[in-house]
PDB file of C-alpha atoms in Angstrom:
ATOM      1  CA  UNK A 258     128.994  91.258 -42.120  1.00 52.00           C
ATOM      2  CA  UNK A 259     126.448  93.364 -40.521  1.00 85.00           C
ATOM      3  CA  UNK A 260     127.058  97.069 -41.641  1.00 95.00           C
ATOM      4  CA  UNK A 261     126.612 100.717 -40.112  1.00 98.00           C
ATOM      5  CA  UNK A 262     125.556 103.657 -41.629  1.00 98.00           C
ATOM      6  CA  UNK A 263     127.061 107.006 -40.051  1.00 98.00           C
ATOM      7  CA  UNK A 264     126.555 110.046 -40.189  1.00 98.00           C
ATOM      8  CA  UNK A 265     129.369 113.103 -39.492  1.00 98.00           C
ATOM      9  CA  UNK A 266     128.861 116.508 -38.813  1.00 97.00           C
ATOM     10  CA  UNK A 267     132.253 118.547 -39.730  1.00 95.00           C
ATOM     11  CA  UNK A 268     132.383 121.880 -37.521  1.00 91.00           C
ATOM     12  CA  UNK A 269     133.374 120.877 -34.116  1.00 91.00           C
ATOM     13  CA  UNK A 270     132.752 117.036 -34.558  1.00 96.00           C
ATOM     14  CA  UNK A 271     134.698 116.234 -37.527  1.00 96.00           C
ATOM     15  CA  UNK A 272     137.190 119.229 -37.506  1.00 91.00           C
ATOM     16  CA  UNK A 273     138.769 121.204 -34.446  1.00 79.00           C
ATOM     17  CA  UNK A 274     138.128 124.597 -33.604  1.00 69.00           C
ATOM     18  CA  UNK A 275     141.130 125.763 -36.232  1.00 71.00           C
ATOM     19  CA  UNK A 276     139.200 123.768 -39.277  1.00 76.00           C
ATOM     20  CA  UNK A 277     141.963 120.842 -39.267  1.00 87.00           C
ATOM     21  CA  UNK A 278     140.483 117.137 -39.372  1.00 94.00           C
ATOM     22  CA  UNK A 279     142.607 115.243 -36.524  1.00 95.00           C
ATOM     23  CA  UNK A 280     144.820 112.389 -37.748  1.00 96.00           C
ATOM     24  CA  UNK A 281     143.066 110.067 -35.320  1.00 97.00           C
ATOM     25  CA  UNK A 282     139.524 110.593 -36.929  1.00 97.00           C
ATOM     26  CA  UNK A 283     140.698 110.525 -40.603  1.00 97.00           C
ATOM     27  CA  UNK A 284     141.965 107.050 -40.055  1.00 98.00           C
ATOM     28  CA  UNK A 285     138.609 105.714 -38.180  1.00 98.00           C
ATOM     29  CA  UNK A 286     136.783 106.684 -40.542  1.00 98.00           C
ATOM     30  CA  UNK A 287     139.084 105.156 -43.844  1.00 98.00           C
ATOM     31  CA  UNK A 288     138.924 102.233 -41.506  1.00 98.00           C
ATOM     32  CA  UNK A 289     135.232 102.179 -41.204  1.00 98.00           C
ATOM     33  CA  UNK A 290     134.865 102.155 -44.573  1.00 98.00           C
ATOM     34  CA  UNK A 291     137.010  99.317 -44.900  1.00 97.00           C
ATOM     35  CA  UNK A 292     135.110  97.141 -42.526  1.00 97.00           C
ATOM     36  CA  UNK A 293     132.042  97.864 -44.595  1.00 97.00           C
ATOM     37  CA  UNK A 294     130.671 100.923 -42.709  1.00 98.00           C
ATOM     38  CA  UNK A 295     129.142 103.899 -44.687  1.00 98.00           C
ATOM     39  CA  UNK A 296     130.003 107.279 -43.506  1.00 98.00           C
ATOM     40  CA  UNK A 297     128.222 110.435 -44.555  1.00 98.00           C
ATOM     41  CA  UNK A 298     129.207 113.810 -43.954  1.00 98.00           C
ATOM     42  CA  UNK A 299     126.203 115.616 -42.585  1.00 98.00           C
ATOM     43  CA  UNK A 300     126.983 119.198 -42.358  1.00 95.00           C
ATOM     44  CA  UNK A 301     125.477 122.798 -42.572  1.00 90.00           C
ATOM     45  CA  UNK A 302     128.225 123.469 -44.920  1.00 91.00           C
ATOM     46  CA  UNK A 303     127.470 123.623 -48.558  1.00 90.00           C
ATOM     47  CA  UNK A 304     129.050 121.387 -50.997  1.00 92.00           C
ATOM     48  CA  UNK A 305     131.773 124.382 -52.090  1.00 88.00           C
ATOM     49  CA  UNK A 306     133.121 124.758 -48.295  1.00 88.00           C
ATOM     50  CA  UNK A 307     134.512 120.806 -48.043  1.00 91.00           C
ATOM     51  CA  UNK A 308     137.798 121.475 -49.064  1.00 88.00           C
ATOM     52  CA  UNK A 309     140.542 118.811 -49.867  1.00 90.00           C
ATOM     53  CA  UNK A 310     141.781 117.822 -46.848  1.00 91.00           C
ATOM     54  CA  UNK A 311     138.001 116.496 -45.651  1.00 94.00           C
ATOM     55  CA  UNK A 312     136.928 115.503 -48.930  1.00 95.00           C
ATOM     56  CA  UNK A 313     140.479 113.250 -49.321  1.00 96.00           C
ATOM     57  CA  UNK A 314     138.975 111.283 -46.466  1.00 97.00           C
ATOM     58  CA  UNK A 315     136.719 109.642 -48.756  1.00 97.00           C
ATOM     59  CA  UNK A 316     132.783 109.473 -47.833  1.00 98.00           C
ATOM     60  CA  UNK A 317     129.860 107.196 -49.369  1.00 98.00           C
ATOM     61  CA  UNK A 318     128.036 110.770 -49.506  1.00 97.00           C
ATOM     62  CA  UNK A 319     127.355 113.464 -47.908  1.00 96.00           C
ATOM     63  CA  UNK A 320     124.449 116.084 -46.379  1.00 97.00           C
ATOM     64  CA  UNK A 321     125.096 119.095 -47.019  1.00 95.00           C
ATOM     65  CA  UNK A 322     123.504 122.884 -46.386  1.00 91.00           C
ATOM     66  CA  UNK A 323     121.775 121.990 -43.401  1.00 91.00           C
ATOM     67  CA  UNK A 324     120.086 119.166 -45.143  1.00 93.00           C
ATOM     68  CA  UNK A 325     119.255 121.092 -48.502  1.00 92.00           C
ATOM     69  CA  UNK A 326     121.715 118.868 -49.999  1.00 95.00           C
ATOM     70  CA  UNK A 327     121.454 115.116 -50.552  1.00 97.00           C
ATOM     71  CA  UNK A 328     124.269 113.210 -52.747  1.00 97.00           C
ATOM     72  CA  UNK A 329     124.923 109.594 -52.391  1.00 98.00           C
ATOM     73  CA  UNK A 330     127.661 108.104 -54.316  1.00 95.00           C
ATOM     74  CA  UNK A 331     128.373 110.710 -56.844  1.00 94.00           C
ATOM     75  CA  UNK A 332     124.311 110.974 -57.273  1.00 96.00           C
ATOM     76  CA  UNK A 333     122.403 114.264 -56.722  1.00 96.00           C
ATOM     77  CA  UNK A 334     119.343 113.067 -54.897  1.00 97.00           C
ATOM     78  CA  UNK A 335     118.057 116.624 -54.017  1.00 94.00           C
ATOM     79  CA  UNK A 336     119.457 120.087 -54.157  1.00 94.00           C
ATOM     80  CA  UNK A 337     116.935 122.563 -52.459  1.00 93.00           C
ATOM     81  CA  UNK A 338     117.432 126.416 -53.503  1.00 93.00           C
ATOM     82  CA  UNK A 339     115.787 129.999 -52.452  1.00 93.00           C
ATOM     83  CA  UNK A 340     113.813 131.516 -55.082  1.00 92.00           C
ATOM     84  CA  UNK A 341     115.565 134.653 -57.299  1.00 91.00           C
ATOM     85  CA  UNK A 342     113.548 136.792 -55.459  1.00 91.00           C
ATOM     86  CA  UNK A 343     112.966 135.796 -52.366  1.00 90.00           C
ATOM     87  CA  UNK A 344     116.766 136.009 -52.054  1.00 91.00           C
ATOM     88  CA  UNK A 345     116.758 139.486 -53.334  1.00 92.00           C
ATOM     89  CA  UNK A 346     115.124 141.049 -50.825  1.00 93.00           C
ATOM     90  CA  UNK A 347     116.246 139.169 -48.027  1.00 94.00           C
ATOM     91  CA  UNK A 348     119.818 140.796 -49.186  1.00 94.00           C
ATOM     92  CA  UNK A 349     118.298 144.356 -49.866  1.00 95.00           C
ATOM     93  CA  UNK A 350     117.541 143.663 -45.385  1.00 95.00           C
ATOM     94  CA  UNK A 351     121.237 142.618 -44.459  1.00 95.00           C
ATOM     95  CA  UNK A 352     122.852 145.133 -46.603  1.00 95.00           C
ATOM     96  CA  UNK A 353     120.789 147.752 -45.995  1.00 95.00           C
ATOM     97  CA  UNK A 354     121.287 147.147 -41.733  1.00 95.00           C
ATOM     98  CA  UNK A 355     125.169 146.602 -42.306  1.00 95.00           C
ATOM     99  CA  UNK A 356     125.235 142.874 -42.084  1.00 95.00           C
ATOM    100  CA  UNK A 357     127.775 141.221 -42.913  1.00 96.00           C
ATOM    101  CA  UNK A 358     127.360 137.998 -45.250  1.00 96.00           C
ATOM    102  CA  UNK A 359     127.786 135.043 -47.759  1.00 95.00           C
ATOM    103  CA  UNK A 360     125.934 133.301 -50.271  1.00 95.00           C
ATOM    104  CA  UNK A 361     126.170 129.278 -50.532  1.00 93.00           C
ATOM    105  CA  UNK A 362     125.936 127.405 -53.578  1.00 91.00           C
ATOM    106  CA  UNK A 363     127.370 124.674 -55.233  1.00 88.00           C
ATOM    107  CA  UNK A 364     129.261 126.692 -57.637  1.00 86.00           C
ATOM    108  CA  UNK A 365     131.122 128.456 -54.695  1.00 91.00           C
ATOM    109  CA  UNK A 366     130.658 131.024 -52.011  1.00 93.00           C
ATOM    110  CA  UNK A 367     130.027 134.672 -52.700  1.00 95.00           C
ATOM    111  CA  UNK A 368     130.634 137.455 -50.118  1.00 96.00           C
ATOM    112  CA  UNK A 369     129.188 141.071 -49.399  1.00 96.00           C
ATOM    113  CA  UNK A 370     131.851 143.711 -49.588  1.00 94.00           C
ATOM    114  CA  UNK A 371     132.354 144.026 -45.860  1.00 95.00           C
ATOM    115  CA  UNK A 372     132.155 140.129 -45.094  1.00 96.00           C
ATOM    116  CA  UNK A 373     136.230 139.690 -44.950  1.00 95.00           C
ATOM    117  CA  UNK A 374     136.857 142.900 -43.121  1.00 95.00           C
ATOM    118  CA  UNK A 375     133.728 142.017 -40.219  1.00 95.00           C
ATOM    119  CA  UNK A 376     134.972 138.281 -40.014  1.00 94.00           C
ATOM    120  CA  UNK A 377     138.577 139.475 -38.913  1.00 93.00           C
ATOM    121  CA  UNK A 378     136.907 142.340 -36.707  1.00 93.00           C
ATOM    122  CA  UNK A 379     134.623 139.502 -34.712  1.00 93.00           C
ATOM    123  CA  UNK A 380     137.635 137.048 -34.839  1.00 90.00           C
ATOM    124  CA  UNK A 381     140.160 138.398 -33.283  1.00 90.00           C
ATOM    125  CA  UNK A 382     138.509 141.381 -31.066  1.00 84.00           C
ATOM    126  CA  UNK A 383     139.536 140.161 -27.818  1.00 80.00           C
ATOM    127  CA  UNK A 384     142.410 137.214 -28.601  1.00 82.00           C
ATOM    128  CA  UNK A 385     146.062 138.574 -28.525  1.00 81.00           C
ATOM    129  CA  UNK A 386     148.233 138.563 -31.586  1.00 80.00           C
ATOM    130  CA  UNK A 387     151.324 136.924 -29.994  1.00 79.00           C
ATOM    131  CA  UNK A 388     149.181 133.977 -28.639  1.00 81.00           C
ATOM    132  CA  UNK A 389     148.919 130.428 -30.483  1.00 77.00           C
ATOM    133  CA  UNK A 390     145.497 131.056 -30.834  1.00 76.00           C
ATOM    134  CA  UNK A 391     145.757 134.002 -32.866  1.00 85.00           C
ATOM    135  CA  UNK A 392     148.279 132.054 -34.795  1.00 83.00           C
ATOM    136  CA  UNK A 393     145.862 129.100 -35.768  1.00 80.00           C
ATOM    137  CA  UNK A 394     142.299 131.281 -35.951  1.00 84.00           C
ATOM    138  CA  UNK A 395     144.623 133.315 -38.593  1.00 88.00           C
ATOM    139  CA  UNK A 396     145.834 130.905 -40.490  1.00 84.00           C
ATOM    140  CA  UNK A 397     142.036 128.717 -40.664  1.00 83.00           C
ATOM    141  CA  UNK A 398     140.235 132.270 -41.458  1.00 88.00           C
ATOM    142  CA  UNK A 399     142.747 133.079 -44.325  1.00 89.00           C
ATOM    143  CA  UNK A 400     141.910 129.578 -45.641  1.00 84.00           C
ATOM    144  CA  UNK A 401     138.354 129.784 -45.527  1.00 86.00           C
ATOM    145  CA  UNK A 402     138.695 133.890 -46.870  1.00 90.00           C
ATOM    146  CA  UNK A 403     140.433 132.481 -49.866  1.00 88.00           C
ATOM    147  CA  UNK A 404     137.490 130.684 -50.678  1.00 87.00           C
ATOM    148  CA  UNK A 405     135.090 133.680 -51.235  1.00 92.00           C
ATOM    149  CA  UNK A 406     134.523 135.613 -53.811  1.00 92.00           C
ATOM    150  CA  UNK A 407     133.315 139.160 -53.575  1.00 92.00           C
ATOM    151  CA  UNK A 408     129.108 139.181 -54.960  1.00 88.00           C
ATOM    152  CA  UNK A 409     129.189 140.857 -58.234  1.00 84.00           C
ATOM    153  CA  UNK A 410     126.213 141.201 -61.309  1.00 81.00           C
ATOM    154  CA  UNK A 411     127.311 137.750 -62.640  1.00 82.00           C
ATOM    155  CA  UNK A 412     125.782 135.603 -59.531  1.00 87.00           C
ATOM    156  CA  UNK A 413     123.248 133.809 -60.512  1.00 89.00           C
ATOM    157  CA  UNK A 414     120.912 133.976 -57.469  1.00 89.00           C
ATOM    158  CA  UNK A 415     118.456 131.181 -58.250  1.00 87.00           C
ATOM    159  CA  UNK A 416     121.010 128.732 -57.464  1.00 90.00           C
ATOM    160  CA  UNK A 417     121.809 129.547 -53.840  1.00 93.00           C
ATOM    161  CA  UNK A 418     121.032 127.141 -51.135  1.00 92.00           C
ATOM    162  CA  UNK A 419     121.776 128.759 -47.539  1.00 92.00           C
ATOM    163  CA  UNK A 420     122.565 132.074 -46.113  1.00 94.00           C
ATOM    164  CA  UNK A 421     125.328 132.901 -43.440  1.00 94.00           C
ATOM    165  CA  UNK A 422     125.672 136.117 -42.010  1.00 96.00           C
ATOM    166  CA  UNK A 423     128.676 137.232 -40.153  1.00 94.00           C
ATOM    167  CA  UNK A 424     126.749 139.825 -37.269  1.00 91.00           C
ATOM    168  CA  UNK A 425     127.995 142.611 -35.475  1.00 90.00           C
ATOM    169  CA  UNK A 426     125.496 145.279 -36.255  1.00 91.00           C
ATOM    170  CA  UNK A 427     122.583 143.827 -35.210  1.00 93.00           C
ATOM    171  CA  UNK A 428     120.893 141.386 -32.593  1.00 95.00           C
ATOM    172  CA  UNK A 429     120.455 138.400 -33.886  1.00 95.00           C
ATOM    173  CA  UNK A 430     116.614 138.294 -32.759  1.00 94.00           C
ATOM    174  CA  UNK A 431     115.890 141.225 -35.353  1.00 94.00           C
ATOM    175  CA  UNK A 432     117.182 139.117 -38.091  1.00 94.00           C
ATOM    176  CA  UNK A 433     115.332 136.197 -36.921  1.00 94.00           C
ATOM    177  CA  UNK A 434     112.035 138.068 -36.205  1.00 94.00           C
ATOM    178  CA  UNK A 435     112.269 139.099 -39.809  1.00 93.00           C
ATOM    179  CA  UNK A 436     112.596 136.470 -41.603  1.00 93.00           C
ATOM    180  CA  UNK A 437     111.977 133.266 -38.940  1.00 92.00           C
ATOM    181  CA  UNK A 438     108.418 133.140 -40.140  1.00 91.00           C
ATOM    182  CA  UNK A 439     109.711 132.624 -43.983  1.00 91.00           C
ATOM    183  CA  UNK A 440     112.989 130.600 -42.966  1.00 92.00           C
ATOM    184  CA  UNK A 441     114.946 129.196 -40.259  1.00 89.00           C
ATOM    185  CA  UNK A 442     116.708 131.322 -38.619  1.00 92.00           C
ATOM    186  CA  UNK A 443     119.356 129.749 -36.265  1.00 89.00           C
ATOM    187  CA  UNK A 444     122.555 130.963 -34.640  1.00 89.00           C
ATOM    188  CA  UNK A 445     126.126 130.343 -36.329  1.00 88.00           C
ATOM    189  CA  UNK A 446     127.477 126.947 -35.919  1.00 80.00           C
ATOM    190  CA  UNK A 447     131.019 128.375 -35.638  1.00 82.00           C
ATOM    191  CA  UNK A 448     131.021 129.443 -32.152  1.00 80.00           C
ATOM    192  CA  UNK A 449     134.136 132.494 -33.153  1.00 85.00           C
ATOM    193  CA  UNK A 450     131.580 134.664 -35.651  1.00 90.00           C
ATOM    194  CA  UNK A 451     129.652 135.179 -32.608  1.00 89.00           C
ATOM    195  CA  UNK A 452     126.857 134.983 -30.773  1.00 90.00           C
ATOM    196  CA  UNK A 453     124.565 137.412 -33.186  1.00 94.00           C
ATOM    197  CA  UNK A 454     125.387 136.023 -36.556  1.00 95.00           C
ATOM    198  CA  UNK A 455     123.828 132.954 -37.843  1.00 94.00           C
ATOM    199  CA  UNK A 456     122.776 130.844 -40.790  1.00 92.00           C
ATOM    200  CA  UNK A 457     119.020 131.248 -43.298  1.00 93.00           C
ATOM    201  CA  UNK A 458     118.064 128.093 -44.559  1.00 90.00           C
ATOM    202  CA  UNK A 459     114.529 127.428 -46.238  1.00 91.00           C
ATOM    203  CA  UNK A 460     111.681 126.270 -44.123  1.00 90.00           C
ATOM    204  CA  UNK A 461     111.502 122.245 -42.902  1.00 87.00           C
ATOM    205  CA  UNK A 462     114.801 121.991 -44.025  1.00 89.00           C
ATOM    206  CA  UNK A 463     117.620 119.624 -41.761  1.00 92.00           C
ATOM    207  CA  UNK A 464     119.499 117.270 -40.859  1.00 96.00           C
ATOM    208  CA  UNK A 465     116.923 115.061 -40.302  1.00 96.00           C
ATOM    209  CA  UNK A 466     114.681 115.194 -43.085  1.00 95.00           C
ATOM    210  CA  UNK A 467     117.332 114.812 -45.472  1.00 96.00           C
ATOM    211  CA  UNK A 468     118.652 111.334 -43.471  1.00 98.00           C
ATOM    212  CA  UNK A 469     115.247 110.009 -44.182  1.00 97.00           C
ATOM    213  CA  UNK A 470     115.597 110.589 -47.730  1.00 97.00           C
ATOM    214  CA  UNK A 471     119.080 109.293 -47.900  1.00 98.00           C
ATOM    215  CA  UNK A 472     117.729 105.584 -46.104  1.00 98.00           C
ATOM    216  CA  UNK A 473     114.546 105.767 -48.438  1.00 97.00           C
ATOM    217  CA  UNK A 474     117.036 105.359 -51.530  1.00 97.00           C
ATOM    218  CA  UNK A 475     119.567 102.962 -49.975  1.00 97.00           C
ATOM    219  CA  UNK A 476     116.487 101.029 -48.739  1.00 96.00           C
ATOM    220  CA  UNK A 477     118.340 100.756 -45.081  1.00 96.00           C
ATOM    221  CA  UNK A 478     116.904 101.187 -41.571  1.00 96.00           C
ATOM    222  CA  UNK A 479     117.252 103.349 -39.226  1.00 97.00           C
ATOM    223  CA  UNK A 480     118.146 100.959 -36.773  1.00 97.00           C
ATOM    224  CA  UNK A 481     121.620 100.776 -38.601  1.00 97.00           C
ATOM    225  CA  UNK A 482     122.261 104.388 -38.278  1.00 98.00           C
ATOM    226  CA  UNK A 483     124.611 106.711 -35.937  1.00 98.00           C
ATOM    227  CA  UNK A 484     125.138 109.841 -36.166  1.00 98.00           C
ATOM    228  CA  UNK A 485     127.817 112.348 -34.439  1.00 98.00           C
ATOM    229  CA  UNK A 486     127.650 115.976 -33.532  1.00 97.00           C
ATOM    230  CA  UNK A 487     128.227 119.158 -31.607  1.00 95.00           C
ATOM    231  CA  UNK A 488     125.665 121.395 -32.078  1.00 91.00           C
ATOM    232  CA  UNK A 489     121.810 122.720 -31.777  1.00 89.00           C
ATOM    233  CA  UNK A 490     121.495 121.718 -35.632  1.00 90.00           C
ATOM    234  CA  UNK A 491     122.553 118.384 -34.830  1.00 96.00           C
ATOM    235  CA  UNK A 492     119.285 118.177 -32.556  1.00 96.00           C
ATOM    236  CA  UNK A 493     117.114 116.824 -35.524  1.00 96.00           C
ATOM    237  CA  UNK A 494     119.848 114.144 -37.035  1.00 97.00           C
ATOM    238  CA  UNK A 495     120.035 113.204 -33.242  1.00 98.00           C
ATOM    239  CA  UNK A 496     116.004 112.409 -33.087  1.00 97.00           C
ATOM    240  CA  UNK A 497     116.002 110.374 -35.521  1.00 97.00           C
ATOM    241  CA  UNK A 498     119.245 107.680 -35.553  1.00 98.00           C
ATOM    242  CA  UNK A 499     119.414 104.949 -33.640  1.00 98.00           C
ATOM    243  CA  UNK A 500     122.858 106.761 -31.744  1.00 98.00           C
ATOM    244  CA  UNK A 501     123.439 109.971 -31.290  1.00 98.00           C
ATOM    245  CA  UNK A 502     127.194 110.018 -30.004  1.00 98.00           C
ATOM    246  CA  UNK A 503     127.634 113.944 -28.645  1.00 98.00           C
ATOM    247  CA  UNK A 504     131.030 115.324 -28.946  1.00 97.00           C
ATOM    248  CA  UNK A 505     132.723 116.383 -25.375  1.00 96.00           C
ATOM    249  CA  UNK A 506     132.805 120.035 -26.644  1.00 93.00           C
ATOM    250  CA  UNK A 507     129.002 119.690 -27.605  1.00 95.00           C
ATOM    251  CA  UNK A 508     126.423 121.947 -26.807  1.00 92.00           C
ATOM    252  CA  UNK A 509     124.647 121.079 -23.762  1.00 95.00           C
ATOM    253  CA  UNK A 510     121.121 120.943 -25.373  1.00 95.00           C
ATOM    254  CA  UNK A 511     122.814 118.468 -27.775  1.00 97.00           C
ATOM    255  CA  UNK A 512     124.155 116.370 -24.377  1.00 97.00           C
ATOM    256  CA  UNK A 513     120.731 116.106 -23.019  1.00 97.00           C
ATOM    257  CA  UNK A 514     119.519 114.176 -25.695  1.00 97.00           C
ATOM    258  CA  UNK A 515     122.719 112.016 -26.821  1.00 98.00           C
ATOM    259  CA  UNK A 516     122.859 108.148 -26.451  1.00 98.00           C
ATOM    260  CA  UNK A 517     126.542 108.606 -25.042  1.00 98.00           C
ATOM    261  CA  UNK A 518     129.384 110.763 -25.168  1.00 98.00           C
ATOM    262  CA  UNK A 519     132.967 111.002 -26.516  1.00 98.00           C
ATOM    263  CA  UNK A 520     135.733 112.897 -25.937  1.00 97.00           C
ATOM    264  CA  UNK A 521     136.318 116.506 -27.411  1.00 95.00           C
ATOM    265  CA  UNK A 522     137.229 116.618 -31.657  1.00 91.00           C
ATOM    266  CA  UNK A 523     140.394 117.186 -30.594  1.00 90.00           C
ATOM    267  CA  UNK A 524     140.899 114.369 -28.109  1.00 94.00           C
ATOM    268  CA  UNK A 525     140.687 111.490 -30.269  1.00 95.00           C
ATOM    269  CA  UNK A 526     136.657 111.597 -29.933  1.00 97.00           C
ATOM    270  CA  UNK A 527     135.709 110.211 -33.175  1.00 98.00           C
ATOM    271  CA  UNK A 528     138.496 107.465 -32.461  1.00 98.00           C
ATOM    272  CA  UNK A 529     138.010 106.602 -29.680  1.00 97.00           C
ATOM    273  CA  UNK A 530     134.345 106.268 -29.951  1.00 98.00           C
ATOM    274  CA  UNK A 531     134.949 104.179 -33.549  1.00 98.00           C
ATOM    275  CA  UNK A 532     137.104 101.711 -31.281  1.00 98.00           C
ATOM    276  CA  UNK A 533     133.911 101.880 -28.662  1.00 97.00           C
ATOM    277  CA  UNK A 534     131.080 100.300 -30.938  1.00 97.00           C
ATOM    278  CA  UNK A 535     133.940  98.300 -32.777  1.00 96.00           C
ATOM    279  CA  UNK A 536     133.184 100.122 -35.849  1.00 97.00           C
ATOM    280  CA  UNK A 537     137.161  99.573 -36.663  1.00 96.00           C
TER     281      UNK A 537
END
């Protein structure tokens, strides 16, 4: 049997705006996997944000950190990290302009002092308390909060593969004029920090790059692959698969360059698209 090798961003593609994995696309993709298919997660999260309920799914693998990750069945094939320094004084800049942030590794994620407080300030500015909305961003953001730790002396900063920073002081064109040259700088992948915070990964670092490593060591093609996603950092993973398959909350730079479309994460999109290209 003939075999596909997929590829799944989480924010927006694999999980809904509240950070809960619909029913409909854990089952495709247990059911992929039981027809033979491999699915990857292929996220700008780092290994320590995939928390139980996606990682239950079960996955041949996953991209993680933007693509400074690569792990394919419980093998490390890369793991791409700032250097001590370099890292220093790029958090000398955001603490010393107010910015809010935290540190990815593998070994968790580590917060500046003001990272919780500025999250729930952008969050909720403008939603109402006695909505549903405020109900679930509450409940998602004191999930993810409860997996930070405050930065203390013990961090060791040589092991940290991506920077998020959580932006209201700010525009987010200062913080990519300063360091876009070095890194790249691109805008937050979860739409409710707001339009001035972002992510720091290194330089030639994504989604794509790190697909093209993954195929090199399974010895596949990439006329097997598909990939889906919502985003401008899907842009690269989209490139270079044979299908792109957009999300129908996608960005519309990400539309422009799909193969096809799906319905919304939470419409049944990875489903429903599964059932499309009789993946299950």
């Amino acid at each position: 049997m003939s075999h596909t090798i997929i590829f799944m961003d989480v924010d927006g593609t694999l999980c809904d705006d509240t950070g809960r994995v619909p029913e409909s696309a854990a089952m495709a993709i247990k059911a992929a996997r039981k027809n033979g298919h491999l699915v990857y997660l292929c996220t700008g999260r780092s290994k320590s944000e995939l928390n139980e309920e996606i990682m239950s799914i079960g996955f041949d693998g996953l991209i993680g950190a933007g693509g400074g990750y690569v792990e394919s069945n419980g093998e490390v094939l890369s793991h791409l990290k700032f250097e001590k320094e370099t890292m220093l004084d790029l958090i000398d800049f955001l603490d010393e302009n107010g910015v809010a942030y935290y540190l990815e590794s593998n070994d968790g994620l580590f917060s500046s002092k003001n990272c919780v407080s500025t999250m729930n300030e952008i969050v909720f500015s403008d939603i109402d308390q006695a909505s549903e909305d405020y109900q679930s961003l509450r409940s998602t953001l004191d999930v993810f909060c409860s997996y930070l730790t405050e930065k203390n002396d013990s961090i060791d900063y040589s092991t940290i593969n991506k920077v998020s920073f959580i932006n209201n002081q700010v525009p987010f064109g200062v913080v990519q004029e300063k360091f876009g040259t070095e890194f790249n700088v691109m805008r937050s992948t979860v739409p409710v920090f707001g339009k001035n915070s972002g992510e720091i990964v290194l330089k030639g670092i994504h989604k794509g790059v790190a697909i093209t490593q993954l195929l090199e060591h399974l010895n596949e093609e990439v006329s097997r692959t598909m990939a889906y996603g919502d985003a401008h950092n899907d842009i690269e993973m989209f490139e270079l698969v044979n299908v792109g398959v957009a999300m129908g909350n996608a960005s519309e730079d990400l539309k422009k360059i799909a193969d096809d479309l799906t319905t919304a994460h939470n419409q049944d999109g990875i489903y429903q698209s599964f059932k499309k290209y009789q993946l299950i």
